[in-house]
């Protein structure tokens, strides 16, 4: 078991003028046994970051340590990590057993021990009956479990997951999410999990890193990230529908952006005046899209109200009041959170 | 297609049978001729039923005891030469092209694309074009009348390198990375992952290259002068160029039949194997 420390980690591709910097100095300290999710839109550098920890990409600048060891110049196999790939990357010509045993065989672990470890992993993952099958004879979910089994038998210091659930259907994904949580509780191995799916991030993470454009925007627990987003990007990325980020709110100070989550706006007799532009019925709740009555461009305000709340009519005027203590303020220039 | 049309069925069978007859008749004729005495072959029309000289003709051919003009090297010896050269050519080609494709696809060395293109360009150069210089080189190295001379110039193969390169490019990148995390070095990855995955391509290539090696004519004709180093294809040719005297057609035909057996066996046996490979494939 080990902690992971990232110090000013930078990744560049190319040389000279064609240099393309994709990661701009990430600092993070991941505790021993912690489950950390890296989340961000595609192309934000989250997979690159993970691959640098794995040793599949060179580190252009900065330092990554696993435990007490700086691993910058170590081969992936020497870093004491295991990785689960998005498309599982199982060796197609080997049986499930051989797939799981391959790393151990190369590490010259005695055969008895290999068998014991694979059997144990197969028991945890309920793969016992499939050990002799080839990957193509397995379903997507089973392949995914084999990929996890291959990681488990190595008994690594760190688990790395590169969007392992994105090839599964919705139902299986929810199920596997729970299994991964259970696995982490049982084994307690430090894990770094990359995903673009915020639901996965919120449900799995003990702490999460939100990335955008190669910059770490926030590193905190899901609650912190949700209730106290550090930047406008985080506020807009986490939560569906996203937080309202309003430049034209009636009581906004110049140069600031007011943030308020749709569920923290209540339709009241008085307050901000909105013209109802569109309505969306989602089942348990209803989304009301309003425009400022004081005519400030096309800024939309989304209000989320319970399904039993009477629906306002299209084109009518409503008044909404933000709940006390739920307002956020951001600097309009930098996007950074401001104290209220 | 599930259709019930007796007329169409009959017609297609007639066409197929005609096709088979056209292809098979010369083979049959060769076989018939190889079982008769040379006098019987000379009669016009020649009998289309097998004669009674089968064992005599074939043993005469194998031992090189045929009477009459032309080369009389034993066919058994020539078959061995052919077999050894065809095996060296096909296995050597597979080995060399696997390794060079591996280098081109998986290693980032300087001038990688230059190397690739220079290999690729030789695709367009058949042996015949470079036969003069190649002969000079082989002769200067003293490799005339040797297995080395017969095989080495034919081993370098752009086609096979290109084929394996294309195959390696379809192997997912993640597999390489998974192997790196599992601690497999490059050669280990080559041996444990790439080789088993390319088994079907190797089988297909082996069949093609074995026949290519076995059927070589022009090159052995140049580099062999000693009867002991004649491949069987050259042997047949030398047998016919007998001048005025009577030709031992029965022995020539027996030799031809014998020369056909190994490539046919390779095709038949390997076909089973690579059909199995095709069924087992991942994609």
CSV table of N, CA and C in Angstrom, one decimal, chain A residues 51 54-56 75-77 81-83 85 87 89-94 99 102-103 105-106 136 150 154, chain B residues 172-185 188-189 191-194 196-197 279-282:
chain,number,residue,atom,x,y,z
A,51,UNK,N,-1.7,7.8,-17.3
A,51,UNK,CA,-0.6,7.0,-18.0
A,51,UNK,C,0.8,7.5,-17.5
A,54,UNK,N,1.3,5.5,-14.5
A,54,UNK,CA,1.5,4.1,-14.8
A,54,UNK,C,2.9,3.9,-15.5
A,55,UNK,N,3.4,5.0,-16.0
A,55,UNK,CA,4.7,4.8,-16.7
A,55,UNK,C,4.6,4.6,-18.2
A,56,UNK,N,3.4,4.8,-18.7
A,56,UNK,CA,3.3,4.5,-20.2
A,56,UNK,C,3.6,5.8,-20.9
A,75,UNK,N,10.4,1.6,-15.2
A,75,UNK,CA,9.5,1.0,-16.2
A,75,UNK,C,8.1,0.7,-15.5
A,76,UNK,N,7.0,0.6,-16.2
A,76,UNK,CA,5.7,0.3,-15.6
A,76,UNK,C,5.7,-0.9,-14.7
A,77,UNK,N,6.5,-1.9,-15.1
A,77,UNK,CA,6.4,-3.1,-14.3
A,77,UNK,C,7.2,-3.0,-13.0
A,81,UNK,N,2.4,-1.2,-9.8
A,81,UNK,CA,1.1,-0.8,-10.1
A,81,UNK,C,0.3,-1.8,-10.9
A,82,UNK,N,-1.0,-1.7,-11.0
A,82,UNK,CA,-1.7,-2.6,-11.9
A,82,UNK,C,-2.7,-1.7,-12.6
A,83,UNK,N,-3.0,-1.9,-13.9
A,83,UNK,CA,-3.9,-1.0,-14.6
A,83,UNK,C,-5.0,-1.8,-15.2
A,85,UNK,N,-7.7,-1.4,-18.3
A,85,UNK,CA,-7.8,-0.5,-19.5
A,85,UNK,C,-9.3,-0.5,-19.9
A,87,UNK,N,-10.7,-0.9,-22.8
A,87,UNK,CA,-11.1,-2.0,-23.6
A,87,UNK,C,-10.6,-3.3,-23.1
A,89,UNK,N,-8.0,-4.9,-22.7
A,89,UNK,CA,-6.6,-5.4,-23.2
A,89,UNK,C,-6.3,-6.7,-22.7
A,90,UNK,N,-7.2,-7.7,-22.8
A,90,UNK,CA,-6.9,-9.1,-22.4
A,90,UNK,C,-6.1,-9.7,-23.6
A,91,UNK,N,-5.2,-10.6,-23.3
A,91,UNK,CA,-4.5,-11.3,-24.4
A,91,UNK,C,-5.5,-12.3,-25.0
A,92,UNK,N,-5.8,-12.1,-26.3
A,92,UNK,CA,-6.9,-12.9,-26.9
A,92,UNK,C,-6.6,-14.4,-27.0
A,93,UNK,N,-5.3,-14.8,-27.1
A,93,UNK,CA,-5.0,-16.2,-27.3
A,93,UNK,C,-4.8,-16.9,-26.0
A,94,UNK,N,-4.9,-16.2,-24.8
A,94,UNK,CA,-4.7,-16.9,-23.6
A,94,UNK,C,-6.0,-17.1,-22.8
A,99,UNK,N,-4.3,-15.3,-18.7
A,99,UNK,CA,-4.3,-13.8,-18.7
A,99,UNK,C,-3.9,-13.3,-17.3
A,102,UNK,N,-0.2,-14.2,-16.3
A,102,UNK,CA,1.0,-13.9,-17.2
A,102,UNK,C,2.0,-13.0,-16.5
A,103,UNK,N,1.5,-11.9,-15.8
A,103,UNK,CA,2.5,-11.0,-15.1
A,103,UNK,C,3.3,-11.7,-14.0
A,105,UNK,N,3.9,-14.9,-13.9
A,105,UNK,CA,4.8,-15.9,-14.6
A,105,UNK,C,6.1,-15.2,-15.0
A,106,UNK,N,6.0,-14.0,-15.5
A,106,UNK,CA,7.2,-13.2,-15.9
A,106,UNK,C,8.0,-12.8,-14.7
A,136,UNK,N,-12.8,-14.3,-25.7
A,136,UNK,CA,-13.9,-14.0,-26.7
A,136,UNK,C,-15.1,-14.8,-26.3
A,150,UNK,N,-6.8,-9.6,-13.2
A,150,UNK,CA,-5.4,-9.5,-13.6
A,150,UNK,C,-4.7,-8.4,-12.8
A,154,UNK,N,-1.7,-9.2,-9.0
A,154,UNK,CA,-0.3,-8.7,-8.9
A,154,UNK,C,-0.1,-8.1,-7.5
B,172,UNK,N,-4.1,-4.1,-30.9
B,172,UNK,CA,-4.4,-2.9,-30.2
B,172,UNK,C,-3.2,-2.4,-29.3
B,173,UNK,N,-3.0,-1.1,-29.3
B,173,UNK,CA,-1.9,-0.5,-28.5
B,173,UNK,C,-2.0,-0.9,-27.0
B,174,UNK,N,-3.2,-1.1,-26.5
B,174,UNK,CA,-3.4,-1.4,-25.1
B,174,UNK,C,-2.8,-2.8,-24.8
B,175,UNK,N,-2.7,-3.7,-25.7
B,175,UNK,CA,-2.1,-5.0,-25.5
B,175,UNK,C,-0.6,-4.8,-25.2
B,176,UNK,N,0.0,-3.9,-26.0
B,176,UNK,CA,1.4,-3.7,-25.8
B,176,UNK,C,1.6,-3.1,-24.4
B,177,UNK,N,0.7,-2.2,-24.0
B,177,UNK,CA,0.8,-1.5,-22.7
B,177,UNK,C,0.6,-2.5,-21.6
B,178,UNK,N,-0.4,-3.3,-21.8
B,178,UNK,CA,-0.7,-4.3,-20.7
B,178,UNK,C,0.5,-5.2,-20.5
B,179,UNK,N,1.2,-5.6,-21.6
B,179,UNK,CA,2.3,-6.4,-21.5
B,179,UNK,C,3.5,-5.7,-20.8
B,180,UNK,N,3.6,-4.4,-21.1
B,180,UNK,CA,4.6,-3.6,-20.4
B,180,UNK,C,4.4,-3.6,-18.9
B,181,UNK,N,3.1,-3.4,-18.5
B,181,UNK,CA,2.8,-3.4,-17.1
B,181,UNK,C,3.0,-4.8,-16.5
B,182,UNK,N,2.7,-5.8,-17.3
B,182,UNK,CA,3.0,-7.2,-16.8
B,182,UNK,C,4.5,-7.5,-16.7
B,183,UNK,N,5.3,-6.6,-17.2
B,183,UNK,CA,6.7,-6.8,-17.1
B,183,UNK,C,7.4,-7.6,-18.3
B,184,UNK,N,6.6,-7.7,-19.4
B,184,UNK,CA,7.2,-8.4,-20.5
B,184,UNK,C,8.1,-7.5,-21.3
B,185,UNK,N,9.3,-7.9,-21.5
B,185,UNK,CA,10.2,-7.1,-22.4
B,185,UNK,C,9.8,-7.3,-23.8
B,188,UNK,N,10.0,-10.8,-25.2
B,188,UNK,CA,9.0,-11.6,-24.5
B,188,UNK,C,7.6,-11.4,-25.1
B,189,UNK,N,7.3,-10.1,-25.3
B,189,UNK,CA,6.1,-9.7,-25.9
B,189,UNK,C,5.9,-10.3,-27.3
B,191,UNK,N,7.4,-13.0,-28.4
B,191,UNK,CA,7.2,-14.4,-28.4
B,191,UNK,C,5.8,-14.8,-27.8
B,192,UNK,N,5.4,-14.2,-26.7
B,192,UNK,CA,4.2,-14.6,-26.0
B,192,UNK,C,2.9,-14.1,-26.6
B,193,UNK,N,3.0,-12.9,-27.2
B,193,UNK,CA,1.8,-12.3,-27.6
B,193,UNK,C,1.7,-12.2,-29.2
B,194,UNK,N,2.7,-11.6,-29.8
B,194,UNK,CA,2.6,-11.4,-31.2
B,194,UNK,C,2.7,-12.7,-32.0
B,196,UNK,N,1.8,-15.9,-31.2
B,196,UNK,CA,0.6,-16.6,-31.2
B,196,UNK,C,-0.5,-15.9,-32.0
B,197,UNK,N,-0.6,-14.6,-31.9
B,197,UNK,CA,-1.6,-13.9,-32.6
B,197,UNK,C,-1.4,-13.9,-34.1
B,279,UNK,N,-11.1,-19.8,-38.0
B,279,UNK,CA,-12.3,-19.9,-37.2
B,279,UNK,C,-12.0,-19.4,-35.8
B,280,UNK,N,-10.7,-19.6,-35.3
B,280,UNK,CA,-10.4,-19.2,-34.0
B,280,UNK,C,-10.0,-17.7,-33.9
B,281,UNK,N,-10.0,-17.1,-35.0
B,281,UNK,CA,-9.5,-15.7,-34.9
B,281,UNK,C,-10.4,-14.8,-34.1
B,282,UNK,N,-9.8,-13.7,-33.6
B,282,UNK,CA,-10.4,-12.8,-32.6
B,282,UNK,C,-11.3,-11.8,-33.3
